[in-house]
Coordinates of C-alpha atoms in Angstrom, one line a residue:
X56 CA 35.6 -42.5 -8.3
X57 CA 32.5 -41.4 -10.2
X58 CA 31.3 -37.9 -9.5
X59 CA 27.6 -37.6 -8.5
X60 CA 25.5 -36.0 -11.2
X61 CA 23.8 -32.7 -10.5
X62 CA 20.1 -32.5 -10.0
X63 CA 18.5 -32.2 -13.5
X64 CA 16.0 -29.6 -12.2
X65 CA 17.1 -26.8 -9.9
X66 CA 14.7 -25.2 -7.5
X67 CA 13.7 -22.4 -10.0
X68 CA 12.5 -25.1 -12.4
X69 CA 10.1 -26.6 -9.8
X70 CA 9.0 -23.1 -9.0
X71 CA 8.1 -22.2 -12.6
X72 CA 6.3 -25.5 -13.1
X73 CA 4.3 -24.9 -10.0
X74 CA 3.1 -21.4 -11.0
X75 CA -0.4 -22.4 -12.2
X76 CA -1.3 -24.6 -9.3
X77 CA -3.8 -22.7 -7.3
X78 CA -6.3 -25.5 -6.6
X79 CA -6.8 -29.2 -6.7
X80 CA -9.2 -30.1 -9.6
X81 CA -12.7 -30.9 -8.4
X82 CA -11.7 -30.2 -4.8
X83 CA -11.0 -26.5 -4.5
X84 CA -8.3 -24.0 -3.8
X85 CA -5.5 -24.4 -1.3
X86 CA -3.5 -21.8 0.6
X87 CA -1.0 -20.8 -0.2
X88 CA -0.8 -21.7 -3.9
X89 CA 1.7 -24.2 -5.0
X90 CA 4.3 -21.8 -6.3
X91 CA 4.0 -19.5 -3.3
X92 CA 4.5 -22.5 -0.9
X93 CA 7.5 -23.6 -2.8
X94 CA 8.9 -20.0 -2.8
X95 CA 8.5 -19.9 1.0
X96 CA 10.3 -23.2 1.5
X97 CA 13.0 -22.0 -0.9
X98 CA 13.4 -18.7 0.9
X99 CA 13.6 -20.5 4.2
X100 CA 16.4 -22.7 3.0
X101 CA 18.1 -19.6 1.5
X102 CA 18.2 -18.0 4.9
X103 CA 20.4 -20.8 6.1
X104 CA 22.3 -21.1 2.9
X105 CA 22.5 -17.6 1.3
X106 CA 24.1 -18.9 -1.9
X107 CA 20.9 -20.8 -2.8
X108 CA 19.1 -17.7 -4.1
X109 CA 22.1 -15.7 -5.0
X110 CA 20.4 -12.3 -5.0
X111 CA 22.9 -9.6 -5.4
X112 CA 22.6 -6.5 -3.1
X113 CA 23.1 -4.0 -5.9
X114 CA 20.6 -3.4 -8.7
X115 CA 21.6 -1.4 -11.8
X116 CA 18.1 -1.3 -13.2
X117 CA 16.5 0.8 -10.4
X118 CA 13.4 -1.5 -10.5
X119 CA 14.0 -3.0 -7.0
X120 CA 13.8 0.3 -5.1
X121 CA 10.6 1.2 -6.9
X122 CA 9.0 -2.0 -5.8
X123 CA 10.3 -1.6 -2.3
X124 CA 9.0 1.9 -2.2
X125 CA 5.5 0.7 -3.2
X126 CA 5.7 -2.1 -0.5
X127 CA 6.7 0.4 2.2
X128 CA 3.9 2.7 1.2
X129 CA 1.6 -0.3 1.4
X130 CA 2.6 -0.8 5.0
X131 CA 1.8 2.8 5.8
X132 CA -1.4 2.6 3.8
X133 CA -2.6 -0.4 5.8
X134 CA -1.9 1.5 9.1
X135 CA -3.9 4.4 7.7
X136 CA -6.7 2.0 6.6
X137 CA -6.9 0.6 10.1
X138 CA -7.3 4.1 11.5
X139 CA -9.8 5.1 8.9
X140 CA -12.0 2.0 9.4
X141 CA -11.8 2.2 13.2
X142 CA -12.9 5.8 13.0
X143 CA -16.0 4.6 11.1
X144 CA -16.5 1.5 13.2
X145 CA -16.1 -0.7 10.1
X146 CA -13.0 -2.8 11.0
X147 CA -15.1 -6.0 10.8
X148 CA -17.1 -7.1 7.8
X149 CA -20.1 -9.2 8.8
X150 CA -20.8 -11.8 6.1
X151 CA -23.2 -14.6 6.1
X152 CA -20.3 -17.0 5.9
X153 CA -18.6 -15.4 9.0
X154 CA -16.9 -12.2 10.1
X155 CA -13.9 -10.9 8.3
X156 CA -11.4 -8.6 10.1
X157 CA -9.4 -5.9 8.4
X158 CA -6.1 -6.8 10.0
X159 CA -6.2 -10.3 8.4
X160 CA -7.1 -9.0 4.9
X161 CA -4.5 -6.3 4.9
X162 CA -1.8 -8.6 6.3
X163 CA -2.6 -11.2 3.6
X164 CA -2.2 -8.6 0.8
X165 CA 1.1 -7.4 2.2
X166 CA 2.3 -11.0 2.4
X167 CA 1.3 -11.6 -1.2
X168 CA 3.2 -8.5 -2.2
X169 CA 6.3 -9.8 -0.5
X170 CA 6.0 -13.1 -2.4
X171 CA 5.4 -11.3 -5.7
X172 CA 8.5 -9.2 -5.3
X173 CA 10.6 -12.2 -4.2
X174 CA 9.4 -14.1 -7.3
X175 CA 10.3 -11.2 -9.5
X176 CA 13.8 -11.0 -8.1
X177 CA 14.4 -14.7 -8.1
X178 CA 13.6 -15.1 -11.8
X179 CA 15.0 -11.8 -12.9
X180 CA 18.4 -12.5 -11.4
X181 CA 18.6 -16.1 -12.4
X182 CA 21.8 -17.3 -14.1
X183 CA 20.0 -20.0 -15.9
X184 CA 19.7 -19.5 -19.7
X185 CA 16.3 -18.0 -20.5
X186 CA 15.4 -20.7 -23.0
X187 CA 15.5 -23.3 -20.2
X188 CA 13.4 -21.0 -18.0
X189 CA 10.9 -20.8 -20.8
X190 CA 10.9 -24.6 -21.2
X191 CA 10.1 -25.0 -17.5
X192 CA 7.3 -22.4 -17.6
X193 CA 5.8 -24.1 -20.7
X194 CA 6.1 -27.6 -19.1
X195 CA 4.0 -26.3 -16.2
X196 CA 1.6 -24.8 -18.7
X197 CA 1.2 -28.2 -20.5
X198 CA 0.5 -29.9 -17.1
X199 CA -2.1 -27.3 -16.4
X200 CA -3.9 -27.8 -19.7
X201 CA -3.9 -31.6 -19.1
X202 CA -5.5 -31.1 -15.7
X203 CA -8.0 -28.7 -17.2
X204 CA -9.0 -31.3 -19.8
X205 CA -9.4 -33.8 -16.9
X206 CA -11.6 -31.4 -15.1
X207 CA -13.8 -31.1 -18.2
X208 CA -14.2 -34.8 -18.4
X209 CA -14.8 -35.3 -14.6
X210 CA -17.2 -32.5 -13.9
X211 CA -20.4 -31.1 -15.5
X212 CA -20.2 -27.7 -13.6
X213 CA -19.1 -25.0 -16.1
X214 CA -17.5 -22.9 -13.4
X215 CA -15.4 -25.8 -12.1
X216 CA -14.5 -26.8 -15.7
X217 CA -13.3 -23.2 -16.5
X218 CA -11.3 -23.0 -13.3
X219 CA -9.3 -26.2 -13.6
X220 CA -6.4 -25.8 -11.3
X221 CA -6.9 -22.1 -10.9
X222 CA -9.4 -20.4 -8.6
X223 CA -11.4 -19.1 -11.6
X224 CA -11.4 -19.1 -15.4
X225 CA -10.4 -15.5 -15.6
X226 CA -7.2 -16.2 -13.6
X227 CA -6.4 -19.2 -15.9
X228 CA -7.0 -17.0 -18.9
X229 CA -4.2 -14.6 -18.0
X230 CA -1.7 -17.4 -17.2
X231 CA -2.4 -19.1 -20.6
X232 CA -2.3 -15.7 -22.3
X233 CA 1.2 -15.1 -21.0
X234 CA 2.1 -18.7 -21.9
X235 CA 1.2 -17.9 -25.6
X236 CA 3.9 -15.2 -25.7
X237 CA 6.4 -17.3 -23.8
X238 CA 5.9 -20.1 -26.3
X239 CA 6.3 -17.6 -29.3
X240 CA 9.5 -16.3 -27.8
X241 CA 10.7 -19.9 -27.2
X242 CA 10.0 -20.6 -30.8
X243 CA 11.8 -17.5 -32.0
X244 CA 14.9 -18.4 -30.0
X245 CA 15.6 -21.6 -31.9
X246 CA 12.8 -24.1 -30.9
X247 CA 10.4 -23.8 -33.8
X248 CA 8.5 -27.1 -33.6
X249 CA 8.3 -27.2 -29.8
X250 CA 7.4 -23.5 -29.6
X251 CA 4.6 -24.0 -32.1
X252 CA 3.2 -27.0 -30.2
X253 CA 3.3 -25.0 -26.9
X254 CA 1.6 -22.1 -28.6
X255 CA -1.2 -24.4 -29.6
X256 CA -1.5 -25.8 -26.1
X257 CA -1.6 -22.4 -24.5
X258 CA -4.3 -21.2 -26.9
X259 CA -6.3 -24.4 -26.1
X260 CA -5.9 -23.4 -22.4
X261 CA -7.5 -20.0 -23.1
X262 CA -10.4 -21.6 -24.8
X263 CA -10.9 -24.2 -22.0
X264 CA -10.7 -21.4 -19.4
X265 CA -13.5 -19.6 -21.3
X266 CA -12.1 -16.2 -20.6
X267 CA -13.5 -13.5 -22.9
X268 CA -10.9 -11.1 -21.7
X269 CA -8.1 -13.4 -22.6
X270 CA -9.5 -14.0 -26.1
X271 CA -9.9 -10.2 -26.8
X272 CA -6.5 -9.2 -25.3
X273 CA -4.8 -12.0 -27.1
X274 CA -6.1 -10.8 -30.5
X275 CA -5.2 -7.2 -29.6
X276 CA -1.6 -7.9 -28.4
X277 CA -0.8 -10.5 -31.1
X278 CA -1.8 -7.9 -33.7
X279 CA 0.3 -5.2 -31.9
X280 CA 3.3 -7.5 -31.7
X281 CA 3.0 -8.4 -35.4
X282 CA 2.8 -4.7 -36.4
X283 CA 5.7 -3.5 -34.2
X284 CA 8.0 -6.3 -35.3
X285 CA 7.9 -5.0 -38.9
X286 CA 11.0 -3.3 -40.2
X287 CA 10.4 0.2 -41.4
X288 CA 7.3 2.4 -41.5
X289 CA 6.1 0.9 -44.8
X290 CA 6.1 -2.7 -43.4
X291 CA 4.4 -1.5 -40.2
X292 CA 1.7 0.2 -42.3
X293 CA 1.1 -2.9 -44.5
X294 CA 0.9 -5.1 -41.4
X295 CA -1.5 -2.7 -39.8
X296 CA -3.9 -2.8 -42.7
X297 CA -3.6 -6.6 -43.0
X298 CA -4.2 -7.0 -39.2
X299 CA -7.3 -4.8 -39.2
X300 CA -8.8 -6.7 -42.2
X301 CA -8.0 -10.1 -40.7
X302 CA -9.4 -9.4 -37.2
X303 CA -12.5 -7.8 -38.6
X304 CA -13.1 -10.8 -40.9
X305 CA -12.6 -13.3 -38.1
X306 CA -14.8 -11.3 -35.7
X307 CA -17.6 -11.0 -38.3
X308 CA -17.4 -14.8 -39.0
X309 CA -17.5 -15.7 -35.3
X310 CA -20.4 -13.4 -34.6
X311 CA -22.3 -14.5 -37.7
X312 CA -21.9 -18.2 -36.9
X313 CA -22.7 -17.8 -33.2
X314 CA -19.2 -19.1 -32.2
X315 CA -18.0 -16.0 -30.4
X316 CA -17.9 -17.7 -27.0
X317 CA -20.7 -15.3 -25.8
X318 CA -18.4 -12.3 -26.1
X319 CA -21.0 -10.1 -27.8
X320 CA -23.6 -10.8 -25.1
X321 CA -21.0 -10.2 -22.3
X322 CA -19.9 -6.9 -23.8
X323 CA -23.1 -5.4 -25.2
X324 CA -26.2 -6.9 -23.5
X325 CA -28.0 -4.3 -21.4
X326 CA -30.2 -6.6 -19.4
X327 CA -28.8 -8.6 -16.5
X328 CA -28.1 -12.1 -17.7
X329 CA -25.8 -14.9 -16.6
X330 CA -23.2 -13.7 -19.2
X331 CA -23.7 -9.9 -18.9
X332 CA -23.8 -9.9 -15.1
X333 CA -20.0 -10.0 -14.9
X334 CA -19.6 -6.8 -17.0
X335 CA -22.4 -5.0 -15.2
X336 CA -21.0 -5.9 -11.8
X337 CA -17.5 -4.8 -12.8
X338 CA -18.7 -1.5 -14.1
X339 CA -20.7 -0.9 -10.8
X340 CA -17.6 -1.9 -8.8
X341 CA -15.5 0.6 -10.7
X342 CA -18.0 3.4 -10.2
X343 CA -17.9 2.7 -6.4
X344 CA -14.1 2.8 -6.5
X345 CA -14.2 6.2 -8.3
X346 CA -16.6 7.5 -5.7
X347 CA -14.2 6.4 -2.9
X348 CA -11.2 7.9 -4.7
X349 CA -12.9 11.2 -5.0
X350 CA -13.6 11.3 -1.3
X351 CA -9.9 10.9 -0.5
X352 CA -7.8 11.4 -3.7
X353 CA -4.3 11.7 -2.3
X354 CA -4.0 8.8 0.1
X355 CA -7.1 6.8 -0.6
X356 CA -8.8 5.0 2.2
X357 CA -6.1 2.5 3.0
X358 CA -4.8 -0.8 1.6
X359 CA -7.7 -3.4 1.1
X360 CA -10.4 -1.1 2.5
X361 CA -12.6 -1.3 -0.6
X362 CA -14.4 -4.5 0.5
X363 CA -15.2 -2.9 3.9
X364 CA -16.7 0.3 2.4
X365 CA -18.2 -0.7 -0.9
X366 CA -21.4 -2.4 0.4
X367 CA -22.7 1.0 1.4
X368 CA -22.8 1.9 -2.3
X369 CA -24.8 -1.1 -3.6
X370 CA -28.1 -0.3 -5.3
X371 CA -30.3 -1.5 -8.1
X372 CA -30.2 -5.1 -9.3
X373 CA -26.8 -5.8 -7.7
X374 CA -28.2 -4.9 -4.3
X375 CA -31.0 -7.4 -4.8
X376 CA -28.6 -10.2 -6.0
X377 CA -25.9 -9.6 -3.4
X378 CA -26.3 -12.2 -0.6
X379 CA -23.5 -10.9 1.7
X380 CA -21.5 -14.1 1.4
X381 CA -18.3 -12.6 0.0
X382 CA -16.2 -9.5 0.3
X383 CA -16.6 -7.3 -2.8
X384 CA -13.5 -6.3 -4.8
X385 CA -13.2 -3.6 -7.6
X386 CA -12.2 -6.2 -10.2
X387 CA -10.1 -3.5 -11.8
X388 CA -6.5 -3.0 -10.6
X389 CA -6.3 0.7 -11.5
X390 CA -9.6 1.5 -9.7
X391 CA -8.4 -0.6 -6.7
X392 CA -5.1 1.3 -6.5
X393 CA -6.8 4.7 -6.8
X394 CA -9.5 4.1 -4.3
X395 CA -7.4 2.3 -1.7
X396 CA -4.0 4.0 -2.0
X397 CA -4.8 7.3 -3.7
X398 CA -2.7 9.3 -6.1
X399 CA 0.5 8.5 -4.2
X400 CA 0.1 4.7 -4.4
X401 CA -1.0 4.9 -8.0
X402 CA 2.0 6.9 -9.0
X403 CA 4.4 4.6 -7.1
X404 CA 3.0 1.5 -8.8
X405 CA 2.9 3.3 -12.1
X406 CA 6.5 4.4 -11.8
X407 CA 7.6 0.7 -11.6
X408 CA 5.4 -0.4 -14.5
X409 CA 6.4 2.5 -16.7
X410 CA 10.1 1.7 -16.1
X411 CA 9.5 -2.0 -16.9
X412 CA 7.6 -1.2 -20.1
X413 CA 10.2 1.4 -21.2
X414 CA 13.1 -1.0 -20.5
X415 CA 11.5 -3.8 -22.6
X416 CA 10.3 -1.5 -25.4
X417 CA 13.7 0.1 -26.0
X418 CA 15.8 -3.1 -25.7
X419 CA 17.0 -4.6 -29.0
X420 CA 16.7 -8.2 -27.7
X421 CA 12.9 -8.3 -28.0
X422 CA 12.9 -8.4 -31.8
X423 CA 9.7 -10.3 -32.1
X424 CA 8.0 -7.9 -29.6
X425 CA 6.6 -11.0 -27.7
X426 CA 7.9 -9.7 -24.4
X427 CA 6.5 -6.2 -24.8
X428 CA 3.2 -7.6 -26.1
X429 CA 2.9 -9.8 -23.0
X430 CA 3.5 -7.0 -20.6
X431 CA 1.0 -4.8 -22.4
X432 CA -1.4 -7.8 -22.3
X433 CA -1.1 -7.8 -18.5
X434 CA -1.8 -4.0 -18.4
X435 CA -5.0 -4.5 -20.5
X436 CA -6.1 -7.6 -18.5
X437 CA -5.8 -5.7 -15.3
X438 CA -8.9 -3.7 -16.4
X439 CA -10.9 -6.8 -15.4
X440 CA -8.8 -8.7 -12.9
X441 CA -9.1 -9.2 -9.1
X442 CA -5.6 -8.6 -7.9
X443 CA -2.1 -7.3 -8.9
X444 CA -0.2 -9.6 -6.5
X445 CA -0.5 -13.0 -8.4
X446 CA 2.9 -14.6 -8.3
X447 CA 2.9 -15.9 -11.9
X448 CA 2.6 -12.3 -13.3
X449 CA 5.6 -11.2 -11.4
X450 CA 7.6 -14.3 -12.4
X451 CA 6.8 -13.4 -16.0
X452 CA 8.1 -9.9 -15.5
X453 CA 11.3 -11.4 -14.2
X454 CA 11.5 -13.8 -17.1
X455 CA 11.1 -11.0 -19.6
X456 CA 14.0 -9.1 -18.0
X457 CA 16.4 -12.1 -17.8
X458 CA 15.6 -12.8 -21.5
X459 CA 16.6 -9.3 -22.4
X460 CA 19.8 -9.7 -20.5
X461 CA 20.7 -12.7 -22.7
X462 CA 20.8 -10.4 -25.7
X463 CA 19.2 -10.6 -29.1
X464 CA 19.1 -13.7 -31.3
X465 CA 18.4 -14.1 -35.0
X466 CA 14.8 -14.1 -36.2

């Protein structure tokens, strides 16, 4: 009797492929995103069939308890935030599109954190070879690029074109940025042609998303990975000089020919324009977050309270342009953590990230420094990113650790 063949793609494959699906092209975002919905269904099945997820109780890395400590503090911080806002009679934010209650916003962030931690654990503890995990991630990336191209062909709205299947181009830029390093590591681990093709696709995705942050961070972290992967101080010094000369030449050429994707205007224009507004708005949002932090440095004002307090600090051209149709965010993860959760929350989150970076930086398996560069890219990108609870970021952290567990491979 013929034995039935196993399913070619296990649940984790579908999860990795679904990571970039936040919206239907030309239609709009859906809640929850594709990967989060799949993760919920998968977790529900696992509750009935515990062997499905196979998450061991013990954890030798110490990373899990750090994440759980941050989550528990988030619960306490949301209770503190409720008390703080109720004391100031600001539990409800009155927008032109409708009222927004604090309970719903804080509950949504806690739910996102639970999903992020679950995604991290599921991928990190997977028994699947990391090369297969990378292939599934890159397959999802290729589908995302194809849908982004379709969006460019079907729509004339630049914001819709940049967003593709993401909620915004900036979000897509980070996903494609991580995909570049996944593709480079996939190439290094014995898949040279496919890895190179996937690298080209991920780079095309960054350009289609039109994310200046992704372009700048990619140049920085690729250079850093190239320098750090050199053997010996002499090789590192030669690579440093070569990298500086190459980057400077390319930057000068792009600026001189006007093909810099508007980066110069976005970064250095002092007047408020369509391109410089994003930077000016972010800087003003960060200043507000610093003011809120200084008012309550140790505990902050509570999880997700920034949007309920920041409108009182609007002034100048931003006040004139703000139409009260959306809840403001710091657009900087570090400013958000400091203003909302204070020194305690910032240190708890920083403790996990420092442990993650140290574990990757000191592990001999990351010979190409692709994994370290990708994590550092996330840390840089968070300087201008709306949230730290996006599932694909935490899935990548898990992928990096499971790759280290597989051990080093020849260059």
